[in-house]
Structures are given as structure tokens and as C-alpha cells.
Amino acid sequence: MTHQKTKCNCCECVWARILLHAKKQITLLTKRGKKLTYKIDNDYVVWIPLGPHQNVLYNQSKKQICASINARSLNYSPSQYPGTATSYKWALLNHESIWI
């Protein structure tokens, strides 16, 4: 089977789309309606809140994002994602530009 980069949700393809869309500052939306965006700093996703009253936003490494791909594949809720910043990773991986 040939790797279909345009329709693939493997770690490398998802990360490539995360890098691409960081420059566009797409708006992410958590299940509870909190808005945020992100930037990339040395293979870390740095969350940028777009509203008041958001909890501490824990930066996530590429490895931590990729560890959540299985949870996204299974359509898990944010509480079932591994590690910290689960609702933010859920919002990122559920954005139509990131997960195809």
C-alpha cells in the first residue's frame, strides 16, 4: 500500500499539517466552547488562548500530540486522551484542517 500523504493521519502527516496551519493561526474550539490557537516552538505546540478564564495551557511536544492520535482515531472524548492539555489536543486533532 502506498503512503497517501494527502489523506493520511499518521504522526508525520498530522504533524506536517500542524506546522503548516500554525502559520495561518487557525482557531480551535474545545468541546466546552473555549477558543484558542497555537504556534510551534522547537517541536512544541504552544497554546494561545483567545478568550478569558482559561486554565494553564500546558505546551505539548510532537511526541505528546502523536500519542493522542489513537484516541482521535477512536473518536474518544477529551477526558480519554493521554497526558495533559487533553481538551486542547482534542480541539487540535478534531480541526478539519488537521485531521482528514
Coordinates of C-alpha atoms in Angstrom, one line a residue:
M1 CA 0.0 0.0 0.0
T2 CA 1.3 3.4 -0.9
H3 CA 1.5 6.2 1.7
Q4 CA -1.2 8.7 0.8
K5 CA 0.2 11.8 2.3
T6 CA -2.9 14.0 1.4
K7 CA -5.3 11.6 3.1
C8 CA -3.2 10.2 5.9
N9 CA -3.5 10.7 9.6
C10 CA -0.2 9.1 10.7
C11 CA 2.0 11.1 13.1
E12 CA 4.3 12.6 10.5
C13 CA 1.4 13.7 8.2
V14 CA -0.6 15.2 11.1
W15 CA 2.5 17.0 12.4
A16 CA 3.1 18.4 8.9
R17 CA -0.4 19.8 8.8
I18 CA 0.0 21.2 12.3
L19 CA 3.2 23.0 11.2
L20 CA 1.5 24.3 8.0
H21 CA -1.5 25.7 9.8
A22 CA 0.4 27.2 12.7
K23 CA 1.4 29.9 10.3
K24 CA -2.3 30.6 9.5
Q25 CA -3.3 30.8 13.2
I26 CA -6.4 28.7 12.8
T27 CA -9.0 28.9 15.6
L28 CA -9.5 25.8 17.6
L29 CA -12.6 25.1 19.6
T30 CA -12.8 22.8 22.6
K31 CA -15.9 20.7 23.4
R32 CA -16.8 23.3 26.1
G33 CA -16.5 26.2 23.6
K34 CA -13.2 27.7 24.6
K35 CA -11.3 29.2 21.7
L36 CA -7.6 29.1 21.2
T37 CA -4.9 28.9 18.6
Y38 CA -1.3 27.8 18.7
K39 CA 2.2 28.4 17.4
I40 CA 5.1 26.0 17.1
D41 CA 8.4 26.5 19.1
N42 CA 11.1 23.8 18.7
D43 CA 8.7 20.9 18.1
Y44 CA 6.3 22.0 20.8
V45 CA 2.8 23.2 20.3
V46 CA 2.4 26.4 22.3
W47 CA -1.2 27.2 23.1
I48 CA -2.5 30.7 22.7
P49 CA -5.9 31.4 24.5
L50 CA -8.4 33.5 22.6
G51 CA -10.7 34.1 25.5
P52 CA -10.7 34.9 29.2
H53 CA -10.7 32.4 32.1
Q54 CA -8.7 29.6 30.5
N55 CA -6.7 27.2 32.7
V56 CA -3.0 26.9 32.5
L57 CA -2.2 25.9 28.9
Y58 CA 0.5 23.2 29.0
N59 CA 2.7 23.2 25.9
Q60 CA 2.7 19.8 24.1
S61 CA 5.6 18.1 22.3
K62 CA 5.2 16.4 19.0
K63 CA 5.5 13.1 20.8
Q64 CA 2.7 14.1 23.1
I65 CA 0.5 15.1 20.2
C66 CA 1.3 11.9 18.3
A67 CA 0.5 9.9 21.4
S68 CA -3.1 11.2 21.1
I69 CA -3.6 10.1 17.5
N70 CA -5.0 6.7 18.6
A71 CA -7.5 8.4 20.9
R72 CA -8.6 10.6 17.9
S73 CA -8.9 7.6 15.6
L74 CA -11.3 6.0 18.1
N75 CA -13.3 9.3 18.5
Y76 CA -12.6 9.4 22.2
S77 CA -13.7 12.4 24.3
P78 CA -11.0 14.8 25.6
S79 CA -11.0 13.1 29.0
Q80 CA -9.8 9.9 27.4
Y81 CA -6.8 11.5 25.7
P82 CA -3.4 10.8 27.3
G83 CA -1.4 13.3 29.3
T84 CA -2.1 16.9 30.0
A85 CA -3.9 19.6 27.9
T86 CA -6.4 16.9 26.8
S87 CA -9.1 19.3 25.7
Y88 CA -6.7 21.4 23.7
K89 CA -5.2 18.3 22.0
W90 CA -8.7 17.2 21.2
A91 CA -9.5 20.6 19.7
L92 CA -6.4 20.5 17.6
L93 CA -6.8 16.9 16.3
N94 CA -10.5 17.5 15.6
H95 CA -9.9 20.6 13.5
E96 CA -10.9 19.9 9.8
S97 CA -7.5 21.2 8.6
I98 CA -5.5 18.9 10.8
W99 CA -7.4 15.6 10.8
I100 CA -8.6 14.5 7.4

